PDB file of C-alpha atoms in Angstrom:
ATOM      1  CA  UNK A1453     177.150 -32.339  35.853  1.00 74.00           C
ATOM      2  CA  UNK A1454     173.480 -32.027  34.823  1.00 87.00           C
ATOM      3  CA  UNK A1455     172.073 -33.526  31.674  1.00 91.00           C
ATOM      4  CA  UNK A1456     171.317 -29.934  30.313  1.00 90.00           C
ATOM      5  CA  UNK A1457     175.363 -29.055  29.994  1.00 91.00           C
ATOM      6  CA  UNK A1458     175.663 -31.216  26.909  1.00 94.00           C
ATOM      7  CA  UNK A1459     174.484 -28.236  25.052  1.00 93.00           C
ATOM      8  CA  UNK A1460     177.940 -27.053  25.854  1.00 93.00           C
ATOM      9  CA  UNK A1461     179.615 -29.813  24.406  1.00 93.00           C
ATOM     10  CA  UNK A1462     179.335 -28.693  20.740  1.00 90.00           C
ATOM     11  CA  UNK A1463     182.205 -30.975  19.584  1.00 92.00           C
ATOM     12  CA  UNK A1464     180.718 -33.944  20.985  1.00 91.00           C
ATOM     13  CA  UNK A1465     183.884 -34.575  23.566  1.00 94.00           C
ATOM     14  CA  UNK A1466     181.661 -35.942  26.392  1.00 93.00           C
ATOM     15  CA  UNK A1467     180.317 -39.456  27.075  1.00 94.00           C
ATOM     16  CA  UNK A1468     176.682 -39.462  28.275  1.00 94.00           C
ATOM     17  CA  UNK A1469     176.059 -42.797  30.292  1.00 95.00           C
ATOM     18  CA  UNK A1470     172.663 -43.125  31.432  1.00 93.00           C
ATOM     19  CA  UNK A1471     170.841 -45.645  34.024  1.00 94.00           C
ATOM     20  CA  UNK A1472     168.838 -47.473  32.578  1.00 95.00           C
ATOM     21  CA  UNK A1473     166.396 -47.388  35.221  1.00 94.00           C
ATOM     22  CA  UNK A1474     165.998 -43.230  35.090  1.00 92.00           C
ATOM     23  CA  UNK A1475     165.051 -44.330  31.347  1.00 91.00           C
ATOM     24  CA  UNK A1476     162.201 -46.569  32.731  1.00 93.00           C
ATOM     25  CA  UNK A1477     160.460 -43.362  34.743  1.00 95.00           C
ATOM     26  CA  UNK A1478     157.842 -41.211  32.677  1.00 96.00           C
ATOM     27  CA  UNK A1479     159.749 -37.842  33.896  1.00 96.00           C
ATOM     28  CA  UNK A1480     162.896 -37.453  34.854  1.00 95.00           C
ATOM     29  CA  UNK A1481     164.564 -34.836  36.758  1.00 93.00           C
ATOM     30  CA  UNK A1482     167.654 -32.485  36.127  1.00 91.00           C
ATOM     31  CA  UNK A1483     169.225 -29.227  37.546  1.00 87.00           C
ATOM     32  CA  UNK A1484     168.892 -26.560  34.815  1.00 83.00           C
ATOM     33  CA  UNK A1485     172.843 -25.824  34.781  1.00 78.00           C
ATOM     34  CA  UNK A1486     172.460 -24.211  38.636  1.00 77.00           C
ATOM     35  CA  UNK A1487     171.501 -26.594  41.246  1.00 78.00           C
ATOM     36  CA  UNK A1488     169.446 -24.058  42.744  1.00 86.00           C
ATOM     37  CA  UNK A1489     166.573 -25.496  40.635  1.00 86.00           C
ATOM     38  CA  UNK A1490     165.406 -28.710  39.874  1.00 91.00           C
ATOM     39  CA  UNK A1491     163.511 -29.639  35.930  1.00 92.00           C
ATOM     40  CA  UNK A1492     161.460 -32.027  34.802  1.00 95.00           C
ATOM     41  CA  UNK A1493     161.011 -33.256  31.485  1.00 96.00           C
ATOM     42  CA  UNK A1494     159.134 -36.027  30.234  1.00 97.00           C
ATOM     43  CA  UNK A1495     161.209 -39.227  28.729  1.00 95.00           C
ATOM     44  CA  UNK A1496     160.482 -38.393  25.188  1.00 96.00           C
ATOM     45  CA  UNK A1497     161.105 -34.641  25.886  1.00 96.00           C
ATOM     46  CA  UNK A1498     164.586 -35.945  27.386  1.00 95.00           C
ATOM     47  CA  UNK A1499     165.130 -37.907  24.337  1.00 95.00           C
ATOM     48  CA  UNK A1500     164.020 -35.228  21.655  1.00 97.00           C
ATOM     49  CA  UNK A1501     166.858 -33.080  23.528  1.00 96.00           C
ATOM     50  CA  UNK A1502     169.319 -35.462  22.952  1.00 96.00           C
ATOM     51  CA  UNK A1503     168.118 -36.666  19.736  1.00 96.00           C
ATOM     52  CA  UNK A1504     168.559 -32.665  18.639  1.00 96.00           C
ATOM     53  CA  UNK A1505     172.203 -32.452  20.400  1.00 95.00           C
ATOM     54  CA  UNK A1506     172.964 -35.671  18.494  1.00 94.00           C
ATOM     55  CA  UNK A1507     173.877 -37.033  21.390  1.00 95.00           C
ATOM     56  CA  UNK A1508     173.328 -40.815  21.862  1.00 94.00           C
ATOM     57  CA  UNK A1509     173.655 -42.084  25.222  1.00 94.00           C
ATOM     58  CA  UNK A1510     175.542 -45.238  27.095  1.00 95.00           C
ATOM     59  CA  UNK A1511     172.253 -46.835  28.641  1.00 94.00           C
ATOM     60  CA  UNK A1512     173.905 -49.250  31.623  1.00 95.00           C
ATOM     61  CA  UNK A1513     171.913 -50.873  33.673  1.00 94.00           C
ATOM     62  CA  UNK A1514     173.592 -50.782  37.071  1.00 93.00           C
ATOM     63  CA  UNK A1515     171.688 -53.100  39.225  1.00 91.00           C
ATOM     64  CA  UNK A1516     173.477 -56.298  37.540  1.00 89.00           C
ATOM     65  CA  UNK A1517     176.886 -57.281  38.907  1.00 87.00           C
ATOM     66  CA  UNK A1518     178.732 -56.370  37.247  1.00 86.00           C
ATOM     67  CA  UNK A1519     176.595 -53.526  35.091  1.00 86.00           C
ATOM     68  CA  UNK A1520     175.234 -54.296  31.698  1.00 87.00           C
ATOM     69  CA  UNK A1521     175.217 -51.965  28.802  1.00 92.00           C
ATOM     70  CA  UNK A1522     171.680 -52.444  27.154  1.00 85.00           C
TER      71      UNK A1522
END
C-alpha cells in the first residue's frame, strides 16, 4: 500500500506505522496510488498530508532488537 491511499480511509480504520528512519530523510518517496510512478514529497509536506487526513502515525524504529516505538 502507498502512503497516498490513506485518503481512502475516511473512517480512520487503518494503522499507519512508519520507520523511523524514512522520517529522518528530507524527502521521502511514495507511489501515487499506481506503482507505475514514483513521488516525492518533502518531510514536512508528508507530515502536512497527514496532519490534514488526521492521521497520526506509529513511528517504530526498526533497527533495535526488538523494534522501538519512538
Amino acid at each position: 500500500m502507498t502512503a497516498f491511499a490513506l485518503m481512502n480511509d475516511p473512517g480512520r480504520q487503518v494503522s499507519f506505522v512508519l520507520d523511523a528512519a524514512l522520517m529522518a530523510c528530507e524527502t521521502v518517496n511514495f507511489h501515487p496510488m499506481t506503482n507505475a510512478a514514483t513521488t516525492a514529497v518533502s518531510r514536512a509536506g508528508f507530515l502536512a498530508f497527514l496532519a490534514a487526513l488526521e492521521v497520526r502515525p506509529i513511528v517504530v524504529d526498526f533497527t533495535c532488537s526488538p523494534p522501538v516505538v519512538v
